[in-house]
Amino acid sequence: MKLWGGRFENQTEKAAFDFQSSIHIDKRLYKEDILGSIAHSKTLNKCGVLNDDETNKVIKSLNEILDDIENGVLDIGMEYEDIHTFIEATLTERIGELGKKIHTGRSRNDQVATDFRMYLGKEVDLLVQLLKDLEKALITISEENLDTILSGYTHMQKAQPLTLAHYMMAYFEMFKRDIERLLEVKNRIMIMPLGSGALAGTTFDLNREYTCQLLGFEDITYNSLDGVSDRDFAIELTSDLSIIMMHLSRFCEEIILWSTEEFSYIEMDDGFSTGSSIMPQKKNPDVAELIRGKTGRVYGSNITLLTMMKSLPLAYNKDMQEDKEAVFDSIDTAKACIGIFTEMIMSIKFNKERMLIASEDGYTNATDLADYLVRKGIPFRETHKISGQIVQFAIKHNKKLSEISIESFKSFSNLIEDDIYKEISIKTCVNKRKLIGGPAGEAVIKSINRAKKFLNK
Ligand code: ARG
């Protein structure tokens, strides 16, 4: 079932019609399509295309169609070309000839762009809410682990000791930027193209600002060609979702590593792990792995859209119908991943003792030894060398820095005193790093307070 055909002598091949129809994908825009049509009919009323009585009938019927779809009374028929066709055809079936007036001054080109933007605006709000829930979980874990010490890594080699709270709050910062990006793209999504027509606007005097206000858009588009052919907002959104997935994937990678026998920093909850069909002892971090794996399809959607758009002359081209499948999939994927990830990390048990012990290996306090000598007046480049020589000595004698005798220390620098042991204790190393953005519990509390303010904004 289609909305056109007057100029055709022959029927569309069934295979071709099915190939080009999109209702199986765009059916989820039914609500936006109906709300868009209600607003459009009010605007048609203002410019005299529909009288008051007609407008009321159209609106009443459209509201009933919406209710019937939502209550399962009316099935969206897959024989229709797209959701716009289905809604218009159903309206006409119900109120007769009057239904045929609703498309005056409108094209599916500006209609679909409007529906799509409305839908995405709401989805962005849901995504932001999911990310905020994740952020709250990270704050909870951080507050419980202000003094939990673990080693940080660079190049996957032990580097310097940190607190687990600081580690978690690093991810908080990433997801905070994700929230900010989503709120920014929402400004560009909430622009109304309706009134652009097929590409050249319309001869009817539509009050676009009025429609814009009815539909809750922030502004209207100011060029009808661009209005129907812009998909930048969808590209930006899938790019933002790609970054979210990249962040989740990094976190998952960390969780997968930390749950290995070799690390044993965490224990995954049974509820978020699965077993092996052959190896009875296995407990695998499948949820984390699957989130890492699903990152690829979200990147894919971003590339799909960029490639789809790259050679399109103005204005609408049918290629653009491919936009929705890619965007819907990336939103569905990101939402599912953020939701399950939040539950998963809340269930993780942190092996604090193991983290602390591991942070004491690997000479993670060597920088602090160098800093100690800086405070005694030696330039850092010099103290870096001395500390390196002491580390070499310690490796040779199979000792930690804290196990070296004061006499041995003095053989490298006679400025080293007894207080060295306190100064290079892992706890001191962390607690002294209390500058803004540092890992000390004292500094992380301040970050957490800033974070809470952000979430309450
Ligand atoms: N199903 C189409 C899409 O999603 C709607 C717009 C179609 N316009 C057209 N002239 N064929 O892009």
mmCIF file of N, CA, C and O and ligand atoms in Angstrom, residues 22 26 81-82 84 108-109 112 316 318 320-321 324, ligand 1:
data_model
loop_
_atom_site.group_PDB
_atom_site.id
_atom_site.type_symbol
_atom_site.label_atom_id
_atom_site.label_comp_id
_atom_site.label_asym_id
_atom_site.label_seq_id
_atom_site.Cartn_x
_atom_site.Cartn_y
_atom_site.Cartn_z
ATOM 1 N N SER A 22 9.936 0.589 4.039
ATOM 2 C CA SER A 22 10.740 0.723 5.272
ATOM 3 C C SER A 22 9.922 0.546 6.548
ATOM 4 O O SER A 22 10.420 0.784 7.639
ATOM 5 N N ASP A 26 10.700 1.726 10.334
ATOM 6 C CA ASP A 26 10.224 3.024 10.842
ATOM 7 C C ASP A 26 8.900 2.925 11.590
ATOM 8 O O ASP A 26 8.391 3.933 12.079
ATOM 9 N N GLU A 81 3.912 1.042 2.793
ATOM 10 C CA GLU A 81 5.293 1.368 2.406
ATOM 11 C C GLU A 81 6.120 1.841 3.606
ATOM 12 O O GLU A 81 7.267 1.432 3.782
ATOM 13 N N ASP A 82 5.530 2.721 4.391
ATOM 14 C CA ASP A 82 6.235 3.201 5.576
ATOM 15 C C ASP A 82 5.212 3.654 6.618
ATOM 16 O O ASP A 82 4.003 3.617 6.364
ATOM 17 N N HIS A 84 4.440 6.556 7.684
ATOM 18 C CA HIS A 84 3.677 7.756 7.288
ATOM 19 C C HIS A 84 2.480 7.346 6.437
ATOM 20 O O HIS A 84 1.379 7.865 6.594
ATOM 21 N N ARG A 108 6.733 13.589 2.657
ATOM 22 C CA ARG A 108 7.309 12.625 3.595
ATOM 23 C C ARG A 108 8.764 12.980 3.902
ATOM 24 O O ARG A 108 9.322 12.539 4.903
ATOM 25 N N ASN A 109 9.359 13.781 3.014
ATOM 26 C CA ASN A 109 10.762 14.140 3.245
ATOM 27 C C ASN A 109 10.935 15.011 4.496
ATOM 28 O O ASN A 109 11.823 14.767 5.313
ATOM 29 N N VAL A 112 9.476 12.789 7.657
ATOM 30 C CA VAL A 112 10.335 11.766 8.278
ATOM 31 C C VAL A 112 11.467 12.410 9.073
ATOM 32 O O VAL A 112 11.830 11.946 10.151
ATOM 33 N N TYR A 316 16.756 15.436 -0.686
ATOM 34 C CA TYR A 316 16.485 14.070 -0.225
ATOM 35 C C TYR A 316 16.848 13.048 -1.301
ATOM 36 O O TYR A 316 16.582 13.242 -2.481
ATOM 37 N N LYS A 318 16.826 8.581 -1.655
ATOM 38 C CA LYS A 318 16.298 7.403 -0.957
ATOM 39 C C LYS A 318 17.354 6.699 -0.110
ATOM 40 O O LYS A 318 17.035 6.014 0.865
ATOM 41 N N MET A 320 18.934 7.817 2.032
ATOM 42 C CA MET A 320 18.829 8.305 3.408
ATOM 43 C C MET A 320 17.873 7.496 4.257
ATOM 44 O O MET A 320 17.898 7.600 5.496
ATOM 45 N N GLN A 321 17.042 6.697 3.634
ATOM 46 C CA GLN A 321 16.140 5.834 4.390
ATOM 47 C C GLN A 321 16.923 4.835 5.257
ATOM 48 O O GLN A 321 16.404 4.314 6.240
ATOM 49 N N LYS A 324 17.734 5.189 9.623
ATOM 50 C CA LYS A 324 17.048 4.798 10.854
ATOM 51 C C LYS A 324 17.509 3.448 11.399
ATOM 52 O O LYS A 324 17.700 3.292 12.601
HETATM 53 N N1 ARG B 1 10.616 6.018 4.203
HETATM 54 C C1 ARG B 1 11.270 7.225 3.781
HETATM 55 C C2 ARG B 1 12.508 7.435 4.635
HETATM 56 O O1 ARG B 1 12.574 6.923 5.700
HETATM 57 C C3 ARG B 1 10.354 8.381 3.918
HETATM 58 C C4 ARG B 1 10.621 9.487 2.955
HETATM 59 C C5 ARG B 1 10.355 9.016 1.591
HETATM 60 N N2 ARG B 1 10.304 10.034 0.639
HETATM 61 C C6 ARG B 1 10.222 9.718 -0.663
HETATM 62 N N3 ARG B 1 10.108 10.702 -1.469
HETATM 63 N N4 ARG B 1 10.305 8.515 -1.094
HETATM 64 O O2 ARG B 1 13.430 8.117 4.243
#
